[in-house]
Tab-separated table of C-alpha atoms in Angstrom:
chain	number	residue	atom	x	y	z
A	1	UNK	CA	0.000	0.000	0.000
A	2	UNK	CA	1.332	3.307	-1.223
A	3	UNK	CA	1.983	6.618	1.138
A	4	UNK	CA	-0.776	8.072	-1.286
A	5	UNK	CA	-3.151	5.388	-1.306
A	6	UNK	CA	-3.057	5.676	2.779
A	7	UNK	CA	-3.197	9.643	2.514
A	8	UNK	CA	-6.351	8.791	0.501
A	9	UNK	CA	-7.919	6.528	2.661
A	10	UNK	CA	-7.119	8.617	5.840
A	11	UNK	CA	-9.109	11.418	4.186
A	12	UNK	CA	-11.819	9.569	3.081
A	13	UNK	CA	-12.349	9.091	6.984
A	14	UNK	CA	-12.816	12.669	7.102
A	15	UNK	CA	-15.540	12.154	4.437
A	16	UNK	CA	-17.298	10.276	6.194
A	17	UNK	CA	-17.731	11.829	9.238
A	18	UNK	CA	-18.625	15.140	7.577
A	19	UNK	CA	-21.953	13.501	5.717
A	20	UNK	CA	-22.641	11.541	9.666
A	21	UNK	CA	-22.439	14.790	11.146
A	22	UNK	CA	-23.475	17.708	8.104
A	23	UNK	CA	-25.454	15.465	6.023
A	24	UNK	CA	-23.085	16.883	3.276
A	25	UNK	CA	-19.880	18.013	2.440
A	26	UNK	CA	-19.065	14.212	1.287
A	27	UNK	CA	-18.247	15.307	-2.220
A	28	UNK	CA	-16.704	18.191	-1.474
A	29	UNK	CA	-14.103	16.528	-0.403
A	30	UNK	CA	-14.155	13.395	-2.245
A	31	UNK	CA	-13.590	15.432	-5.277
A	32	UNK	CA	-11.099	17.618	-4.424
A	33	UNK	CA	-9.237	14.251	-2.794
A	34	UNK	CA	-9.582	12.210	-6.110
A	35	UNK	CA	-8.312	15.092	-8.219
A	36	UNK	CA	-5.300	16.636	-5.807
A	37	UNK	CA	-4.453	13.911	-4.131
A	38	UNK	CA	-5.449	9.977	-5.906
A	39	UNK	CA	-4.310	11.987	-9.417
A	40	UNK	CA	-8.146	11.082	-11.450
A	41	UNK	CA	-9.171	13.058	-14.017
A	42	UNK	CA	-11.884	15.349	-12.971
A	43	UNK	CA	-14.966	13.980	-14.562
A	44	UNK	CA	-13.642	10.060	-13.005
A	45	UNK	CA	-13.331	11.543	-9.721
A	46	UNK	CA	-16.606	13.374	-10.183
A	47	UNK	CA	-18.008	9.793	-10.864
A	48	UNK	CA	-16.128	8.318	-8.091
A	49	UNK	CA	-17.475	10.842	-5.671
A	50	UNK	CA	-21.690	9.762	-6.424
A	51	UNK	CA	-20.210	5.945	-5.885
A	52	UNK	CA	-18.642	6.978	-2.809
A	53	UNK	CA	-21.199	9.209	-1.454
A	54	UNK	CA	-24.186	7.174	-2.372
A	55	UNK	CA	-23.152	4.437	-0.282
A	56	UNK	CA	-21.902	5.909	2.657
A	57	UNK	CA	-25.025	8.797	3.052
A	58	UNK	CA	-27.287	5.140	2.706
A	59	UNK	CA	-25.680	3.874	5.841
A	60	UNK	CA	-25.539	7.060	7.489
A	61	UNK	CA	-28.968	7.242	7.834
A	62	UNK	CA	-29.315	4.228	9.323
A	63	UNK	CA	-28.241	5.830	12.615
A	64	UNK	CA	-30.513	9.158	11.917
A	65	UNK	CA	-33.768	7.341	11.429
A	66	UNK	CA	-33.029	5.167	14.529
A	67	UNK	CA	-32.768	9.132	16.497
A	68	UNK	CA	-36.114	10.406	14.893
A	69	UNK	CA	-34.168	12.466	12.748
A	70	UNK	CA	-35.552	11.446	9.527
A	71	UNK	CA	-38.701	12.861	7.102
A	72	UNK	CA	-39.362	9.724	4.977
A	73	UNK	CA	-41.755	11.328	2.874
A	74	UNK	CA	-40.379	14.643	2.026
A	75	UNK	CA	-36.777	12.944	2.008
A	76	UNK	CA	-38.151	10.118	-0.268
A	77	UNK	CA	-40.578	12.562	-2.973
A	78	UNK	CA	-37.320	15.253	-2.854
A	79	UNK	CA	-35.088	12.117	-3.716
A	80	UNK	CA	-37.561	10.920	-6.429
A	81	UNK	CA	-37.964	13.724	-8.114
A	82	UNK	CA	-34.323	14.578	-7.817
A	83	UNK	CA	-33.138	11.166	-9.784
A	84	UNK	CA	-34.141	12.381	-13.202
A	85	UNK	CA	-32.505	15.726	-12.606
A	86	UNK	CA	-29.620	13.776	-11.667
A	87	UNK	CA	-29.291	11.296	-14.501
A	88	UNK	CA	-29.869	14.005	-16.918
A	89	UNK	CA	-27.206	15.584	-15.226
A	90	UNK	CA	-24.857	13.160	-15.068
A	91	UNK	CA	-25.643	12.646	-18.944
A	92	UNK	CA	-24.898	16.210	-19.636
A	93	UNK	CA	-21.612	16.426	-17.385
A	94	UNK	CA	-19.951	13.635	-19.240
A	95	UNK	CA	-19.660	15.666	-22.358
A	96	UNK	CA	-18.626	19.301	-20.708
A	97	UNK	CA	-14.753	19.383	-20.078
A	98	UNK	CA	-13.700	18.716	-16.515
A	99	UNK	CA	-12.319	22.646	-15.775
A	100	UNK	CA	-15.356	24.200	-16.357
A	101	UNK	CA	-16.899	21.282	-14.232
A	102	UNK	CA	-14.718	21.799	-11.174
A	103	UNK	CA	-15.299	25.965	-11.462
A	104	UNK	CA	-18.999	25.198	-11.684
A	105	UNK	CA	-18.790	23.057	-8.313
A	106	UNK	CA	-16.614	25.342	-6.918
A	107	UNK	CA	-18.820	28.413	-7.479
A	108	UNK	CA	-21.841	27.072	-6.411
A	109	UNK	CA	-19.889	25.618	-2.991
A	110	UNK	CA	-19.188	29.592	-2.224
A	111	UNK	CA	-22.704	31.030	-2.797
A	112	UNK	CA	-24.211	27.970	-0.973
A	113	UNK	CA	-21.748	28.956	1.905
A	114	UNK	CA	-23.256	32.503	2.119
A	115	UNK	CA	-26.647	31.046	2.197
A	116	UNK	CA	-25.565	28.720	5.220
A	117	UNK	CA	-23.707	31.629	7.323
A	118	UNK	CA	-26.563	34.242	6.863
A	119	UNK	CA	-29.007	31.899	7.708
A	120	UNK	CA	-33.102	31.973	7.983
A	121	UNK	CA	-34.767	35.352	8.784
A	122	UNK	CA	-37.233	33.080	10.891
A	123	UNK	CA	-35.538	30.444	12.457
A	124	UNK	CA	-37.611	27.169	12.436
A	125	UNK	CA	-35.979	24.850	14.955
A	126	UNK	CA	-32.541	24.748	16.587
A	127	UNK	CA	-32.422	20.683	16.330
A	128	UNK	CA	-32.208	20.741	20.116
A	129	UNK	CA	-35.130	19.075	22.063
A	130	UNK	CA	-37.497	17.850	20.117
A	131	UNK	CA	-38.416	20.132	17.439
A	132	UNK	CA	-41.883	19.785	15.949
A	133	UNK	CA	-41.269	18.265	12.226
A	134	UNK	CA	-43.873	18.476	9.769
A	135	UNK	CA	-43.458	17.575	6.016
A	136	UNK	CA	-43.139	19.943	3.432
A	137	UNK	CA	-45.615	20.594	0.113
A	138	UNK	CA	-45.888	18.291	-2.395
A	139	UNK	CA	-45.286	20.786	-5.110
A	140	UNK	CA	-42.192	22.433	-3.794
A	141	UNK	CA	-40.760	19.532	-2.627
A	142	UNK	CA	-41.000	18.031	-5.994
A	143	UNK	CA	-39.510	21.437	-8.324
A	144	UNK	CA	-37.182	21.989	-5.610
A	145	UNK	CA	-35.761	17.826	-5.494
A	146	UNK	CA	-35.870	18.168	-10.094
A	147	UNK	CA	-33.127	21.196	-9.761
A	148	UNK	CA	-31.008	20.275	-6.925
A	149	UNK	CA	-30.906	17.078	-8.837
A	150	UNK	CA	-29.882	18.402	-11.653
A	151	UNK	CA	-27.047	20.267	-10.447
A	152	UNK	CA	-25.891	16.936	-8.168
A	153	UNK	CA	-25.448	14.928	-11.230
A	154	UNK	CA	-24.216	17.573	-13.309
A	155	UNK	CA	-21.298	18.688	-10.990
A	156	UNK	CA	-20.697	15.276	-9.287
A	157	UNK	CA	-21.937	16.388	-5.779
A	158	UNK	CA	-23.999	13.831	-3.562
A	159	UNK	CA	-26.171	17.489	-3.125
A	160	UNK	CA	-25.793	17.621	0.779
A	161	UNK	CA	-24.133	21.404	0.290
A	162	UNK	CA	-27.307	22.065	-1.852
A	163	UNK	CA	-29.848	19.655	-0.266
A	164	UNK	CA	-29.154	20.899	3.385
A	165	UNK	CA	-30.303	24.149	2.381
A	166	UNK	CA	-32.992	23.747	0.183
A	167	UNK	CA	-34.901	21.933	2.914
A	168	UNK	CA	-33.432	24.110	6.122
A	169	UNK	CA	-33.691	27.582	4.402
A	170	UNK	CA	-36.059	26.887	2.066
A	171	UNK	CA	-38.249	24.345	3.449
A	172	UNK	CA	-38.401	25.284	6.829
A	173	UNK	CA	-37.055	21.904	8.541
A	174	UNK	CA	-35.162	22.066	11.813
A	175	UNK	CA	-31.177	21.858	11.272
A	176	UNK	CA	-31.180	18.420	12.745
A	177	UNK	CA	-34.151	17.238	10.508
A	178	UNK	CA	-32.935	18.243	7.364
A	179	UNK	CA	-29.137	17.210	7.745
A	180	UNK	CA	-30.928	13.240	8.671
A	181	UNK	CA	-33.335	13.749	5.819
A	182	UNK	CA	-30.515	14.623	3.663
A	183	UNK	CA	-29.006	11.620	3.366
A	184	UNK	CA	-31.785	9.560	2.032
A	185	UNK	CA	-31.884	12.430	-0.925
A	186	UNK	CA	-28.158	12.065	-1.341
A	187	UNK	CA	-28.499	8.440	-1.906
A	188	UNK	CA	-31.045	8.270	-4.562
A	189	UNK	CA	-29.610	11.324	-6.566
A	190	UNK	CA	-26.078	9.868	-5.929
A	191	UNK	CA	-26.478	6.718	-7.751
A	192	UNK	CA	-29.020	8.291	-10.299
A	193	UNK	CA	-26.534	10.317	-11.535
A	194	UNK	CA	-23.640	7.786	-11.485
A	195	UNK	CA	-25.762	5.858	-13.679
A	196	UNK	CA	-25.642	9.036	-15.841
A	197	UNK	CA	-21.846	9.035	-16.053
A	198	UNK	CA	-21.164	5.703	-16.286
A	199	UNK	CA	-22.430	5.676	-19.744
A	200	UNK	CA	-19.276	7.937	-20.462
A	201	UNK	CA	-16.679	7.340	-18.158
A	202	UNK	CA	-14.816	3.981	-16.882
A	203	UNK	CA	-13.686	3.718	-12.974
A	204	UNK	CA	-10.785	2.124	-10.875
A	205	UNK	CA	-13.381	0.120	-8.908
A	206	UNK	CA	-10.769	-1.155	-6.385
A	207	UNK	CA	-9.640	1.944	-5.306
A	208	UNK	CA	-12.926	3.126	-5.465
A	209	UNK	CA	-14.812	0.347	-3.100
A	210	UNK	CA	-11.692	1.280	-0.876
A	211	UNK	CA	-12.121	4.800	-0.673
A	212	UNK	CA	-16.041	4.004	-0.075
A	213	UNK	CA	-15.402	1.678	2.990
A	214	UNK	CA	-13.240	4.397	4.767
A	215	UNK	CA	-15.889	6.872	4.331
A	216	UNK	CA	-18.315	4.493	5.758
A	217	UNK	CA	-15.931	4.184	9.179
A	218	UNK	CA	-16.187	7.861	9.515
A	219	UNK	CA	-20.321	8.068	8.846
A	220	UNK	CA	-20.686	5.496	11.363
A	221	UNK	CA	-18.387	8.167	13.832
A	222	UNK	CA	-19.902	11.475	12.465
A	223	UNK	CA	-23.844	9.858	12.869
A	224	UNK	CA	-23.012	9.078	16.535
A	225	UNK	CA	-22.437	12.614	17.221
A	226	UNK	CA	-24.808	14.335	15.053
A	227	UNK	CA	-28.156	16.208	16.770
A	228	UNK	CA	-25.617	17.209	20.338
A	229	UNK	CA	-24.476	20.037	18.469
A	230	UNK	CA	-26.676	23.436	18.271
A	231	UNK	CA	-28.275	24.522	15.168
A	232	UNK	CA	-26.695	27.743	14.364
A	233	UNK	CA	-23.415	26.653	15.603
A	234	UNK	CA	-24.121	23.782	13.026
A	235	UNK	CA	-24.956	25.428	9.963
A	236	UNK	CA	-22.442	28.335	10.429
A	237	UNK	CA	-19.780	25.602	10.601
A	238	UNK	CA	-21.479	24.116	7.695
A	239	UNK	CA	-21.053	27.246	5.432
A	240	UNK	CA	-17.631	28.051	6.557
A	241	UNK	CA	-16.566	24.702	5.856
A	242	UNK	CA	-18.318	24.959	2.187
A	243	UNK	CA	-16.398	28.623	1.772
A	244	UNK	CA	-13.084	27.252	2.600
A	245	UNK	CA	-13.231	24.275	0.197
A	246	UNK	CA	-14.851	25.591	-2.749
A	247	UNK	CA	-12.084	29.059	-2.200
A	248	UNK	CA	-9.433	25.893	-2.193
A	249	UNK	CA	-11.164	24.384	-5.420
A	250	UNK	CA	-11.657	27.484	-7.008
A	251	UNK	CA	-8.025	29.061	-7.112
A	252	UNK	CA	-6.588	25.492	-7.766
A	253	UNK	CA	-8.280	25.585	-11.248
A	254	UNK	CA	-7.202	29.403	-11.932
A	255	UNK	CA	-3.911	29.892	-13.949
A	256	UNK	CA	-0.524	29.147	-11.919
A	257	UNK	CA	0.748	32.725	-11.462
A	258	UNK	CA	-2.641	33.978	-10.725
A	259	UNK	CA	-3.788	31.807	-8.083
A	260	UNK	CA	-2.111	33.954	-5.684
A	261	UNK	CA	-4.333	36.545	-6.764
A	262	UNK	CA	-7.944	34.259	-7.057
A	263	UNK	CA	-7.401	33.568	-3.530
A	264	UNK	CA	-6.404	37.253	-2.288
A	265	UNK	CA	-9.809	38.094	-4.440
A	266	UNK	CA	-11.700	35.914	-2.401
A	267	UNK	CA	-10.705	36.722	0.673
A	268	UNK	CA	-10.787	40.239	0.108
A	269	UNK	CA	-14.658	40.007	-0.906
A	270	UNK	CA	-15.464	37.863	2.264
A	271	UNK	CA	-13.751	40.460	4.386
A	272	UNK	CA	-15.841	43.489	2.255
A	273	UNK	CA	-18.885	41.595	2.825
A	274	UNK	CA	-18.589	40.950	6.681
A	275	UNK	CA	-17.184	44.702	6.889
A	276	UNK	CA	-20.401	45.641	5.104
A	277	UNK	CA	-22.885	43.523	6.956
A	278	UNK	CA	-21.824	44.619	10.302
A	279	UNK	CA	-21.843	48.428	9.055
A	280	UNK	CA	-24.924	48.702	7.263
A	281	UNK	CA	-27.298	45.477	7.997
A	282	UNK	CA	-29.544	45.938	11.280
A	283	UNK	CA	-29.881	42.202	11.243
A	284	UNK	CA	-26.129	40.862	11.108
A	285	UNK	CA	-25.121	38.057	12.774
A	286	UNK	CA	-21.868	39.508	13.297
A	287	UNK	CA	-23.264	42.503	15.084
A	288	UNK	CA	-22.467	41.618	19.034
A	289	UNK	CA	-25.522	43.266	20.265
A	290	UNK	CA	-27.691	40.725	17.778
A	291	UNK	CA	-25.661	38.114	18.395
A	292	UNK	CA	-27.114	38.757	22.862
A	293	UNK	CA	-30.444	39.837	22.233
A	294	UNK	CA	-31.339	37.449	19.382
A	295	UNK	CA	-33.638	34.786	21.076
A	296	UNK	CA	-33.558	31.666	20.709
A	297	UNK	CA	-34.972	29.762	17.711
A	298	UNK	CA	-38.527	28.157	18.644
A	299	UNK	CA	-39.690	25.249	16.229
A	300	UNK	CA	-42.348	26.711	13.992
């Protein structure tokens, strides 16, 4: 066994235990792991990543459902609806070159982030307790699941960056509830879409089944844990997380002798934009004063 192949396995740990405890953030790190560090080409690790992530997010929420923290019938219309997306997807993706894949991903990771830090104007739940869980409309669950899933297979990701929110922010669902729900979506659109690639692309299955079983050691960790930790704490280490690695993703696929200055960029807009929230937004998080007086969130 090489140094790399351990590296790889090590970090695939890591992948696991971010979809047991975020219900997400699996492919953005298997991705950026198979590219940077196993050496695939960007559209087999994008493959590789649904494989990996399907699997693990459908023993993850083994452990959720067994806590209560589970919709099965917003998780399993969201997930339905979100396979077609997905395949199509995954259809389309195979034919666009991997760059403009990986800058896709990568930009959607950073305005998902924002999303996750700002947060809900009404909070719904703080996945603390037992927060009152109630499923979400038909119709929205539906046109929301067809888009995310389209973007999951498209881009490679299992959709937990972009599922977490669309049922959290969007949908209303306790932190807690919508990280276990999740998972079930992240299965179904996962493999949906590797079906959509596979018609394209060919995979190292060994190294692939290998990377899949260390993520599963770190779900079975990362579900153990998940629902002790408070909601906003939660999803504002969720959208951090999802800043950092799509900045990381985004400058490595700039030029060579401007990556220096992607990165700088970055950072300088997240700095303007936290200058400018605590200046000139009443409501900013980042303003102490909201930060004590805000009360806490009561389950709607």
């Amino acid at each position: 066994m090489t140094a790399t192949l351990i590296l790889v396995l090590a970090l695939s740990v890591v992948v696991g235990l971010s979809l047991g405890v975020l219900g997400g953030g699996g492919s953005i790190l298997t991705v950026p792991i198979l590219v940077y560090v196993a050496g695939l080409e960007a559209k087999e690790a994008i493959a590789a990543s649904l494989f990996v992530v399907g699997v693990t997010s459908a023993v993850s929420v083994i452990s959720h459902a067994r806590a209560g923290r589970v919709m099965w019938r917003t998780g399993l219309v969201f997930g339905a609806a979100g396979m077609a997306g997905a395949f199509v997807g995954g259809l389309l993706g195979g034919k666009i070159p991997g760059q403009i894949l990986l800058v896709a991903f990568a930009l959607m990771m950073v305005a998902t982030s924002v999303a996750m830090i700002r947060g809900r104007k009404k909070p719904a739940g703080d996945g603390s307790g037992t927060p009152e869980k109630h499923e979400l409309p038909l119709g929205r669950v539906l046109l929301d699941g067809a888009v995310v899933g389209l973007v999951t297979g498209l881009v490679g990701a299992g959709g937990g960056f972009l599922v977490v929110p669309a049922l959290a922010l969007l949908g209303g669902l306790p932190m807690s509830i919508a990280v276990g729900t999740s998972l079930v979506v992240i299965a179904m659109k996962s493999f949906a879409g590797l079906a959509g690639y596979l018609t394209s692309v060919e995979l190292d299955w060994g190294l692939v089944l290998a990377v899949t079983g260390a993520a599963i050691v770190g779900t079975l960790i990362g579900s153990k844990i998940s629902g002790r930790i408070p909601e906003t704490a939660l999803r504002k280490g969720f959208g951090w997380f999802v800043l950092a690695m799509g900045t990381f993703v985004l400058t490595q696929q700039a030029p060579a002798d401007m990556r220096g200055l992607v990165f700088a960029a970055v950072v300088a807009l997240a700095i303007a934009a936290a200058v400018a929230c605590r200046l000139f937004v009443a409501s900013c998080p980042l303003r102490k004063s909201n930060r004590e007086a805000q009360p806490a969130p009561v389950a709607s």
